[in-house]
C-alpha cells in the first residue's frame, strides 16, 4: 500500500505557501480544504449511522490540498450521518490545527468555502446575503481562485479511479484503506507523470475576458460516488480576531496585493 505523507516541518509548509503565492496569488496559504461524502453500500451493522442528508450511505473524506492538486492531509471515516458541524470539529485535522501538531508557520491560513468556520487560520468568503462591498467581492474572488484547487483535486481523483464511479461495497475498514490508497496514488501520479492531468481536465481562467472554463471532470460528476458535504458546517459566529484577519486580506487584495485582472472577474 502507498503511504500518505503529511508535511512535517515548517520549511515544507513554507514551500506550499510559496507555491500558493506564485500560482494562485494567495500569500501564507498552506492549503485548500473541503470534504466529500464517499458513497458506500448499506453496511450490515450500524447502517443508520452512515445514512446521510442525501438519503444514501457514506463515509466522509475531509482533505487539504496544496497548490499543485496534491492531497497534503486527509481525514477518512467519519460516518455520513454525523451532524454537519461535527464533521470538521471532530476531525483529526481540526485537532491537529488546534494543538499545533502540524508545525505550521506563523500566520498560516487555510482557505475554505461557506461550509467551514471562519477562524484565525481558516478563511472563508464574506456572506453573500446582503450587499457586498467592492473589497469584499474581490476577496471572495481571490479566495475562490485559491480554493478551487481542492474541488479539482477531488474531481481528478474520481475521474481517474473507477472505484469511485459507484458506491463502494467492501467492509468499512477496507473502504477507508481504499480511499487513503487512492489519495496516495493520486499524489504519486501527479508528481511523477506529466500525462496524469489531461489538457482541459481542470478549471481554467481566461484573464482577458473574465471567463472560467470548467474542467472536463465536472461533466461526469453526476455519475460519481462522491457528494458535497452540506453547506451549513460553518457558523456565522466567529471571533473579532478572525474577522480582522479576513479584513486585512481584503485590504491587501485591493492594495499592494492586487492583480491586474481581478476587477473584471467580479462584474
PDB file of C-alpha atoms in Angstrom:
ATOM      1  CA  UNK A   1       0.000   0.000   0.000  1.00  0.00           C
ATOM      2  CA  UNK A   2       1.231   3.507  -0.808  1.00  0.00           C
ATOM      3  CA  UNK A   3       1.978   5.674   2.207  1.00  0.00           C
ATOM      4  CA  UNK A   4       0.432   9.094   2.616  1.00  0.00           C
ATOM      5  CA  UNK A   5       2.903  11.721   3.782  1.00  0.00           C
ATOM      6  CA  UNK A   6       1.778  14.840   5.629  1.00  0.00           C
ATOM      7  CA  UNK A   7       4.163  17.848   5.647  1.00  0.00           C
ATOM      8  CA  UNK A   8       6.053  17.590   8.925  1.00  0.00           C
ATOM      9  CA  UNK A   9       8.301  20.652   9.070  1.00  0.00           C
ATOM     10  CA  UNK A  10       7.802  24.379   8.903  1.00  0.00           C
ATOM     11  CA  UNK A  11      10.002  24.550   5.797  1.00  0.00           C
ATOM     12  CA  UNK A  12       7.758  22.070   3.962  1.00  0.00           C
ATOM     13  CA  UNK A  13       4.719  24.207   4.772  1.00  0.00           C
ATOM     14  CA  UNK A  14       6.570  27.342   3.659  1.00  0.00           C
ATOM     15  CA  UNK A  15       7.206  25.723   0.276  1.00  0.00           C
ATOM     16  CA  UNK A  16       3.448  25.117  -0.053  1.00  0.00           C
ATOM     17  CA  UNK A  17       2.827  28.747   0.918  1.00  0.00           C
ATOM     18  CA  UNK A  18       5.290  29.887  -1.727  1.00  0.00           C
ATOM     19  CA  UNK A  19       3.543  27.764  -4.373  1.00  0.00           C
ATOM     20  CA  UNK A  20       0.130  29.207  -3.465  1.00  0.00           C
ATOM     21  CA  UNK A  21       1.502  32.726  -3.634  1.00  0.00           C
ATOM     22  CA  UNK A  22       3.176  32.206  -7.017  1.00  0.00           C
ATOM     23  CA  UNK A  23       0.480  30.122  -8.724  1.00  0.00           C
ATOM     24  CA  UNK A  24      -2.698  31.486  -7.128  1.00  0.00           C
ATOM     25  CA  UNK A  25      -1.635  34.852  -5.652  1.00  0.00           C
ATOM     26  CA  UNK A  26      -2.705  33.942  -2.124  1.00  0.00           C
ATOM     27  CA  UNK A  27       0.021  34.582   0.488  1.00  0.00           C
ATOM     28  CA  UNK A  28       0.641  32.446   3.590  1.00  0.00           C
ATOM     29  CA  UNK A  29      -1.818  29.788   2.397  1.00  0.00           C
ATOM     30  CA  UNK A  30      -0.966  26.244   3.491  1.00  0.00           C
ATOM     31  CA  UNK A  31      -3.804  24.524   1.654  1.00  0.00           C
ATOM     32  CA  UNK A  32      -7.389  24.493   0.446  1.00  0.00           C
ATOM     33  CA  UNK A  33      -9.810  22.355   2.466  1.00  0.00           C
ATOM     34  CA  UNK A  34     -13.080  20.653   1.599  1.00  0.00           C
ATOM     35  CA  UNK A  35     -14.980  17.459   2.300  1.00  0.00           C
ATOM     36  CA  UNK A  36     -16.941  14.831   0.407  1.00  0.00           C
ATOM     37  CA  UNK A  37     -19.329  12.035   1.248  1.00  0.00           C
ATOM     38  CA  UNK A  38     -17.925   8.875  -0.347  1.00  0.00           C
ATOM     39  CA  UNK A  39     -20.874   6.631  -1.090  1.00  0.00           C
ATOM     40  CA  UNK A  40     -20.871   3.088   0.245  1.00  0.00           C
ATOM     41  CA  UNK A  41     -23.218   0.118   0.130  1.00  0.00           C
ATOM     42  CA  UNK A  42     -25.547  -0.265   3.075  1.00  0.00           C
ATOM     43  CA  UNK A  43     -23.221  -1.601   5.827  1.00  0.00           C
ATOM     44  CA  UNK A  44     -24.510  -4.746   7.591  1.00  0.00           C
ATOM     45  CA  UNK A  45     -24.260  -3.359  11.119  1.00  0.00           C
ATOM     46  CA  UNK A  46     -24.982   0.155  12.334  1.00  0.00           C
ATOM     47  CA  UNK A  47     -26.313   1.161   8.931  1.00  0.00           C
ATOM     48  CA  UNK A  48     -28.317   4.099  10.254  1.00  0.00           C
ATOM     49  CA  UNK A  49     -25.098   5.789  11.401  1.00  0.00           C
ATOM     50  CA  UNK A  50     -23.982   6.075   7.783  1.00  0.00           C
ATOM     51  CA  UNK A  51     -27.262   7.369   6.348  1.00  0.00           C
ATOM     52  CA  UNK A  52     -26.515  10.881   5.080  1.00  0.00           C
ATOM     53  CA  UNK A  53     -28.540  14.001   4.253  1.00  0.00           C
ATOM     54  CA  UNK A  54     -28.917  12.882   0.638  1.00  0.00           C
ATOM     55  CA  UNK A  55     -30.626   9.655   1.629  1.00  0.00           C
ATOM     56  CA  UNK A  56     -27.653   7.441   0.792  1.00  0.00           C
ATOM     57  CA  UNK A  57     -24.927   5.759   2.834  1.00  0.00           C
ATOM     58  CA  UNK A  58     -21.453   7.250   3.099  1.00  0.00           C
ATOM     59  CA  UNK A  59     -18.231   7.859   4.917  1.00  0.00           C
ATOM     60  CA  UNK A  60     -16.682  11.328   4.885  1.00  0.00           C
ATOM     61  CA  UNK A  61     -13.366  12.282   3.299  1.00  0.00           C
ATOM     62  CA  UNK A  62     -12.063  15.608   4.598  1.00  0.00           C
ATOM     63  CA  UNK A  63      -8.963  16.859   2.812  1.00  0.00           C
ATOM     64  CA  UNK A  64      -6.450  19.664   2.482  1.00  0.00           C
ATOM     65  CA  UNK A  65      -4.818  20.132  -0.924  1.00  0.00           C
ATOM     66  CA  UNK A  66      -1.685  22.024  -1.949  1.00  0.00           C
ATOM     67  CA  UNK A  67      -1.292  24.437  -4.864  1.00  0.00           C
ATOM     68  CA  UNK A  68      -0.474  21.582  -7.252  1.00  0.00           C
ATOM     69  CA  UNK A  69      -3.621  19.466  -6.693  1.00  0.00           C
ATOM     70  CA  UNK A  70      -1.897  17.060  -4.275  1.00  0.00           C
ATOM     71  CA  UNK A  71      -3.509  15.921  -1.036  1.00  0.00           C
ATOM     72  CA  UNK A  72      -1.446  17.041   1.951  1.00  0.00           C
ATOM     73  CA  UNK A  73      -3.824  15.907   4.714  1.00  0.00           C
ATOM     74  CA  UNK A  74      -6.795  13.564   4.689  1.00  0.00           C
ATOM     75  CA  UNK A  75      -9.240  12.546   7.386  1.00  0.00           C
ATOM     76  CA  UNK A  76     -11.271   9.472   6.422  1.00  0.00           C
ATOM     77  CA  UNK A  77     -14.054   7.505   8.016  1.00  0.00           C
ATOM     78  CA  UNK A  78     -16.482   9.846   9.760  1.00  0.00           C
ATOM     79  CA  UNK A  79     -19.920   8.339   9.304  1.00  0.00           C
ATOM     80  CA  UNK A  80     -22.275  10.042   6.881  1.00  0.00           C
ATOM     81  CA  UNK A  81     -24.973  10.704   9.456  1.00  0.00           C
ATOM     82  CA  UNK A  82     -22.683  12.756  11.662  1.00  0.00           C
ATOM     83  CA  UNK A  83     -24.006  16.214  12.413  1.00  0.00           C
ATOM     84  CA  UNK A  84     -22.638  18.621   9.839  1.00  0.00           C
ATOM     85  CA  UNK A  85     -20.874  20.824  12.358  1.00  0.00           C
ATOM     86  CA  UNK A  86     -19.264  17.753  13.898  1.00  0.00           C
ATOM     87  CA  UNK A  87     -17.641  16.583  10.665  1.00  0.00           C
ATOM     88  CA  UNK A  88     -14.941  19.233  10.886  1.00  0.00           C
ATOM     89  CA  UNK A  89     -14.987  19.896  14.623  1.00  0.00           C
ATOM     90  CA  UNK A  90     -14.402  16.209  15.436  1.00  0.00           C
ATOM     91  CA  UNK A  91     -11.863  15.627  12.690  1.00  0.00           C
ATOM     92  CA  UNK A  92      -8.224  14.815  13.326  1.00  0.00           C
ATOM     93  CA  UNK A  93      -7.379  17.718  11.012  1.00  0.00           C
ATOM     94  CA  UNK A  94      -9.140  20.224  13.257  1.00  0.00           C
ATOM     95  CA  UNK A  95      -7.432  18.728  16.296  1.00  0.00           C
ATOM     96  CA  UNK A  96      -4.043  18.867  14.585  1.00  0.00           C
ATOM     97  CA  UNK A  97      -4.512  22.561  13.760  1.00  0.00           C
ATOM     98  CA  UNK A  98      -5.855  23.395  17.208  1.00  0.00           C
ATOM     99  CA  UNK A  99      -2.958  21.737  19.053  1.00  0.00           C
ATOM    100  CA  UNK A 100      -0.261  22.806  16.568  1.00  0.00           C
ATOM    101  CA  UNK A 101       0.652  19.222  15.693  1.00  0.00           C
ATOM    102  CA  UNK A 102       1.274  20.259  12.083  1.00  0.00           C
ATOM    103  CA  UNK A 103       4.133  22.653  12.892  1.00  0.00           C
ATOM    104  CA  UNK A 104       2.632  25.370  10.727  1.00  0.00           C
ATOM    105  CA  UNK A 105       4.479  28.650  10.133  1.00  0.00           C
ATOM    106  CA  UNK A 106       3.349  31.764  11.947  1.00  0.00           C
ATOM    107  CA  UNK A 107       0.189  33.351  10.498  1.00  0.00           C
ATOM    108  CA  UNK A 108      -0.504  30.331   8.288  1.00  0.00           C
ATOM    109  CA  UNK A 109      -4.022  30.047   6.878  1.00  0.00           C
ATOM    110  CA  UNK A 110      -6.147  27.535   5.006  1.00  0.00           C
ATOM    111  CA  UNK A 111      -8.823  28.569   2.515  1.00  0.00           C
ATOM    112  CA  UNK A 112     -12.310  27.077   2.611  1.00  0.00           C
ATOM    113  CA  UNK A 113     -15.865  27.669   1.444  1.00  0.00           C
ATOM    114  CA  UNK A 114     -19.015  28.606   3.345  1.00  0.00           C
ATOM    115  CA  UNK A 115     -19.269  25.125   4.835  1.00  0.00           C
ATOM    116  CA  UNK A 116     -16.399  25.788   7.235  1.00  0.00           C
ATOM    117  CA  UNK A 117     -15.965  28.099  10.232  1.00  0.00           C
ATOM    118  CA  UNK A 118     -14.135  31.404   9.973  1.00  0.00           C
ATOM    119  CA  UNK A 119     -11.113  31.243  12.249  1.00  0.00           C
ATOM    120  CA  UNK A 120      -7.782  32.973  12.549  1.00  0.00           C
ATOM    121  CA  UNK A 121      -6.246  30.138  10.496  1.00  0.00           C
ATOM    122  CA  UNK A 122      -9.227  29.303   8.245  1.00  0.00           C
ATOM    123  CA  UNK A 123     -10.510  31.881   5.770  1.00  0.00           C
ATOM    124  CA  UNK A 124     -13.976  31.615   4.215  1.00  0.00           C
ATOM    125  CA  UNK A 125     -15.902  34.006   1.936  1.00  0.00           C
ATOM    126  CA  UNK A 126     -17.845  37.001   3.113  1.00  0.00           C
ATOM    127  CA  UNK A 127     -21.512  36.088   3.333  1.00  0.00           C
ATOM    128  CA  UNK A 128     -23.349  36.733   0.080  1.00  0.00           C
ATOM    129  CA  UNK A 129     -26.502  37.591   1.998  1.00  0.00           C
ATOM    130  CA  UNK A 130     -26.891  41.311   1.555  1.00  0.00           C
ATOM    131  CA  UNK A 131     -24.779  43.769  -0.415  1.00  0.00           C
ATOM    132  CA  UNK A 132     -21.050  43.177  -0.588  1.00  0.00           C
ATOM    133  CA  UNK A 133     -18.554  45.990  -0.943  1.00  0.00           C
ATOM    134  CA  UNK A 134     -16.095  46.034  -3.847  1.00  0.00           C
ATOM    135  CA  UNK A 135     -13.337  44.971  -1.476  1.00  0.00           C
ATOM    136  CA  UNK A 136     -15.363  42.041  -0.169  1.00  0.00           C
ATOM    137  CA  UNK A 137     -16.175  40.872  -3.711  1.00  0.00           C
ATOM    138  CA  UNK A 138     -12.501  40.968  -4.605  1.00  0.00           C
ATOM    139  CA  UNK A 139     -11.637  38.950  -1.508  1.00  0.00           C
ATOM    140  CA  UNK A 140     -14.289  36.347  -2.350  1.00  0.00           C
ATOM    141  CA  UNK A 141     -12.919  36.024  -5.885  1.00  0.00           C
ATOM    142  CA  UNK A 142      -9.317  35.677  -4.730  1.00  0.00           C
ATOM    143  CA  UNK A 143     -10.333  33.113  -2.100  1.00  0.00           C
ATOM    144  CA  UNK A 144     -12.407  31.164  -4.636  1.00  0.00           C
ATOM    145  CA  UNK A 145      -9.487  31.137  -7.058  1.00  0.00           C
ATOM    146  CA  UNK A 146      -7.222  29.513  -4.476  1.00  0.00           C
ATOM    147  CA  UNK A 147      -9.896  27.227  -3.045  1.00  0.00           C
ATOM    148  CA  UNK A 148     -10.916  25.848  -6.464  1.00  0.00           C
ATOM    149  CA  UNK A 149      -7.790  23.672  -6.277  1.00  0.00           C
ATOM    150  CA  UNK A 150      -9.409  21.275  -3.809  1.00  0.00           C
ATOM    151  CA  UNK A 151     -12.580  20.967  -5.911  1.00  0.00           C
ATOM    152  CA  UNK A 152     -10.452  19.998  -8.893  1.00  0.00           C
ATOM    153  CA  UNK A 153      -8.344  17.562  -6.859  1.00  0.00           C
ATOM    154  CA  UNK A 154     -11.482  15.671  -5.830  1.00  0.00           C
ATOM    155  CA  UNK A 155     -12.686  15.760  -9.437  1.00  0.00           C
ATOM    156  CA  UNK A 156      -9.416  14.340 -10.740  1.00  0.00           C
ATOM    157  CA  UNK A 157      -9.463  11.622  -8.078  1.00  0.00           C
ATOM    158  CA  UNK A 158     -12.921  10.419  -9.053  1.00  0.00           C
ATOM    159  CA  UNK A 159     -12.225  10.685 -12.781  1.00  0.00           C
ATOM    160  CA  UNK A 160      -9.063   8.601 -12.565  1.00  0.00           C
ATOM    161  CA  UNK A 161     -10.061   5.921 -10.048  1.00  0.00           C
ATOM    162  CA  UNK A 162     -13.082   3.942 -11.220  1.00  0.00           C
ATOM    163  CA  UNK A 163     -13.712   2.549  -7.741  1.00  0.00           C
ATOM    164  CA  UNK A 164     -15.487   5.870  -7.096  1.00  0.00           C
ATOM    165  CA  UNK A 165     -17.931   5.507 -10.001  1.00  0.00           C
ATOM    166  CA  UNK A 166     -20.408   3.670  -7.784  1.00  0.00           C
ATOM    167  CA  UNK A 167     -20.924   3.038  -4.059  1.00  0.00           C
ATOM    168  CA  UNK A 168     -18.018   1.091  -2.564  1.00  0.00           C
ATOM    169  CA  UNK A 169     -19.152  -2.361  -1.413  1.00  0.00           C
ATOM    170  CA  UNK A 170     -16.304  -3.511   0.852  1.00  0.00           C
ATOM    171  CA  UNK A 171     -16.156  -3.576   4.638  1.00  0.00           C
ATOM    172  CA  UNK A 172     -15.796  -0.193   6.323  1.00  0.00           C
ATOM    173  CA  UNK A 173     -12.158  -0.666   7.290  1.00  0.00           C
ATOM    174  CA  UNK A 174     -11.265  -1.690   3.747  1.00  0.00           C
ATOM    175  CA  UNK A 175     -13.221   1.276   2.411  1.00  0.00           C
ATOM    176  CA  UNK A 176     -11.060   3.638   4.469  1.00  0.00           C
ATOM    177  CA  UNK A 177      -7.916   1.907   3.176  1.00  0.00           C
ATOM    178  CA  UNK A 178      -9.120   2.171  -0.430  1.00  0.00           C
ATOM    179  CA  UNK A 179      -9.734   5.915  -0.063  1.00  0.00           C
ATOM    180  CA  UNK A 180      -6.357   6.529   1.566  1.00  0.00           C
ATOM    181  CA  UNK A 181      -4.547   4.474  -1.063  1.00  0.00           C
ATOM    182  CA  UNK A 182      -6.331   6.277  -3.904  1.00  0.00           C
ATOM    183  CA  UNK A 183      -5.274   9.657  -2.481  1.00  0.00           C
ATOM    184  CA  UNK A 184      -1.667   8.458  -2.117  1.00  0.00           C
ATOM    185  CA  UNK A 185      -1.645   7.072  -5.677  1.00  0.00           C
ATOM    186  CA  UNK A 186      -3.109  10.341  -6.928  1.00  0.00           C
ATOM    187  CA  UNK A 187      -0.216  12.233  -5.323  1.00  0.00           C
ATOM    188  CA  UNK A 188       2.370   9.845  -6.755  1.00  0.00           C
ATOM    189  CA  UNK A 189       0.940  10.064 -10.261  1.00  0.00           C
ATOM    190  CA  UNK A 190       0.563  13.829 -10.018  1.00  0.00           C
ATOM    191  CA  UNK A 191       4.250  14.249  -9.173  1.00  0.00           C
ATOM    192  CA  UNK A 192       5.699  11.592 -11.495  1.00  0.00           C
ATOM    193  CA  UNK A 193       3.552  11.730 -14.636  1.00  0.00           C
ATOM    194  CA  UNK A 194       3.094  14.693 -16.970  1.00  0.00           C
ATOM    195  CA  UNK A 195       0.074  12.969 -18.552  1.00  0.00           C
ATOM    196  CA  UNK A 196      -1.924  12.257 -15.387  1.00  0.00           C
ATOM    197  CA  UNK A 197      -3.862  15.520 -15.697  1.00  0.00           C
ATOM    198  CA  UNK A 198      -5.083  15.864 -19.260  1.00  0.00           C
ATOM    199  CA  UNK A 199      -5.476  19.194 -21.037  1.00  0.00           C
ATOM    200  CA  UNK A 200      -8.842  20.615 -20.113  1.00  0.00           C
ATOM    201  CA  UNK A 201      -9.375  18.340 -17.113  1.00  0.00           C
ATOM    202  CA  UNK A 202      -9.168  21.132 -14.521  1.00  0.00           C
ATOM    203  CA  UNK A 203     -10.849  24.545 -14.407  1.00  0.00           C
ATOM    204  CA  UNK A 204      -9.055  27.333 -16.268  1.00  0.00           C
ATOM    205  CA  UNK A 205      -9.443  31.113 -16.224  1.00  0.00           C
ATOM    206  CA  UNK A 206      -9.350  33.498 -19.151  1.00  0.00           C
ATOM    207  CA  UNK A 207      -7.813  36.558 -17.544  1.00  0.00           C
ATOM    208  CA  UNK A 208      -8.650  38.746 -20.531  1.00  0.00           C
ATOM    209  CA  UNK A 209     -12.437  38.362 -20.594  1.00  0.00           C
ATOM    210  CA  UNK A 210     -13.033  37.152 -17.029  1.00  0.00           C
ATOM    211  CA  UNK A 211     -14.490  33.786 -18.027  1.00  0.00           C
ATOM    212  CA  UNK A 212     -13.880  30.445 -16.324  1.00  0.00           C
ATOM    213  CA  UNK A 213     -13.870  27.209 -18.339  1.00  0.00           C
ATOM    214  CA  UNK A 214     -14.970  24.230 -16.292  1.00  0.00           C
ATOM    215  CA  UNK A 215     -12.702  21.204 -16.166  1.00  0.00           C
ATOM    216  CA  UNK A 216     -13.866  18.116 -18.019  1.00  0.00           C
ATOM    217  CA  UNK A 217     -14.308  16.203 -14.759  1.00  0.00           C
ATOM    218  CA  UNK A 218     -17.338  18.342 -13.929  1.00  0.00           C
ATOM    219  CA  UNK A 219     -19.287  16.943 -16.906  1.00  0.00           C
ATOM    220  CA  UNK A 220     -19.291  13.497 -15.295  1.00  0.00           C
ATOM    221  CA  UNK A 221     -19.819  14.442 -11.677  1.00  0.00           C
ATOM    222  CA  UNK A 222     -23.428  13.213 -11.749  1.00  0.00           C
ATOM    223  CA  UNK A 223     -22.079   9.681 -12.138  1.00  0.00           C
ATOM    224  CA  UNK A 224     -19.658   9.900  -9.240  1.00  0.00           C
ATOM    225  CA  UNK A 225     -19.983   8.289  -5.845  1.00  0.00           C
ATOM    226  CA  UNK A 226     -18.857  11.422  -4.013  1.00  0.00           C
ATOM    227  CA  UNK A 227     -21.239  14.185  -2.966  1.00  0.00           C
ATOM    228  CA  UNK A 228     -20.615  17.515  -1.297  1.00  0.00           C
ATOM    229  CA  UNK A 229     -20.803  17.892   2.418  1.00  0.00           C
ATOM    230  CA  UNK A 230     -23.777  20.131   3.115  1.00  0.00           C
ATOM    231  CA  UNK A 231     -23.182  23.832   3.258  1.00  0.00           C
ATOM    232  CA  UNK A 232     -24.009  24.521   6.904  1.00  0.00           C
ATOM    233  CA  UNK A 233     -20.978  23.197   8.735  1.00  0.00           C
ATOM    234  CA  UNK A 234     -19.699  26.672   9.377  1.00  0.00           C
ATOM    235  CA  UNK A 235     -21.282  29.091  11.772  1.00  0.00           C
ATOM    236  CA  UNK A 236     -21.723  32.819  11.330  1.00  0.00           C
ATOM    237  CA  UNK A 237     -20.316  33.187  14.818  1.00  0.00           C
ATOM    238  CA  UNK A 238     -16.631  33.999  14.771  1.00  0.00           C
ATOM    239  CA  UNK A 239     -14.107  35.929  16.794  1.00  0.00           C
ATOM    240  CA  UNK A 240     -13.248  39.563  16.156  1.00  0.00           C
ATOM    241  CA  UNK A 241      -9.666  38.458  15.570  1.00  0.00           C
ATOM    242  CA  UNK A 242     -10.737  36.059  12.799  1.00  0.00           C
ATOM    243  CA  UNK A 243     -12.840  38.757  11.146  1.00  0.00           C
ATOM    244  CA  UNK A 244      -9.942  41.214  11.397  1.00  0.00           C
ATOM    245  CA  UNK A 245      -7.577  38.797   9.643  1.00  0.00           C
ATOM    246  CA  UNK A 246     -10.041  38.328   6.786  1.00  0.00           C
ATOM    247  CA  UNK A 247     -10.464  42.112   6.530  1.00  0.00           C
ATOM    248  CA  UNK A 248      -6.688  42.503   6.427  1.00  0.00           C
ATOM    249  CA  UNK A 249      -6.514  40.119   3.461  1.00  0.00           C
ATOM    250  CA  UNK A 250      -9.328  42.044   1.750  1.00  0.00           C
ATOM    251  CA  UNK A 251      -7.408  45.304   2.200  1.00  0.00           C
ATOM    252  CA  UNK A 252      -4.261  43.690   0.807  1.00  0.00           C
ATOM    253  CA  UNK A 253      -6.057  42.324  -2.253  1.00  0.00           C
ATOM    254  CA  UNK A 254      -7.276  45.775  -3.277  1.00  0.00           C
ATOM    255  CA  UNK A 255      -3.952  47.369  -2.348  1.00  0.00           C
ATOM    256  CA  UNK A 256      -0.416  46.061  -2.613  1.00  0.00           C
ATOM    257  CA  UNK A 257      -1.619  42.538  -3.441  1.00  0.00           C
ATOM    258  CA  UNK A 258      -3.993  43.468  -6.268  1.00  0.00           C
ATOM    259  CA  UNK A 259      -3.704  41.576  -9.564  1.00  0.00           C
ATOM    260  CA  UNK A 260      -4.455  43.330 -12.899  1.00  0.00           C
ATOM    261  CA  UNK A 261      -7.429  41.171 -13.903  1.00  0.00           C
ATOM    262  CA  UNK A 262      -9.380  40.921 -10.661  1.00  0.00           C
ATOM    263  CA  UNK A 263     -11.940  43.664 -11.278  1.00  0.00           C
ATOM    264  CA  UNK A 264     -13.223  42.066 -14.473  1.00  0.00           C
ATOM    265  CA  UNK A 265     -13.666  38.755 -12.648  1.00  0.00           C
ATOM    266  CA  UNK A 266     -16.325  40.141 -10.307  1.00  0.00           C
ATOM    267  CA  UNK A 267     -18.520  42.072 -12.770  1.00  0.00           C
TER     268      UNK A 267
END
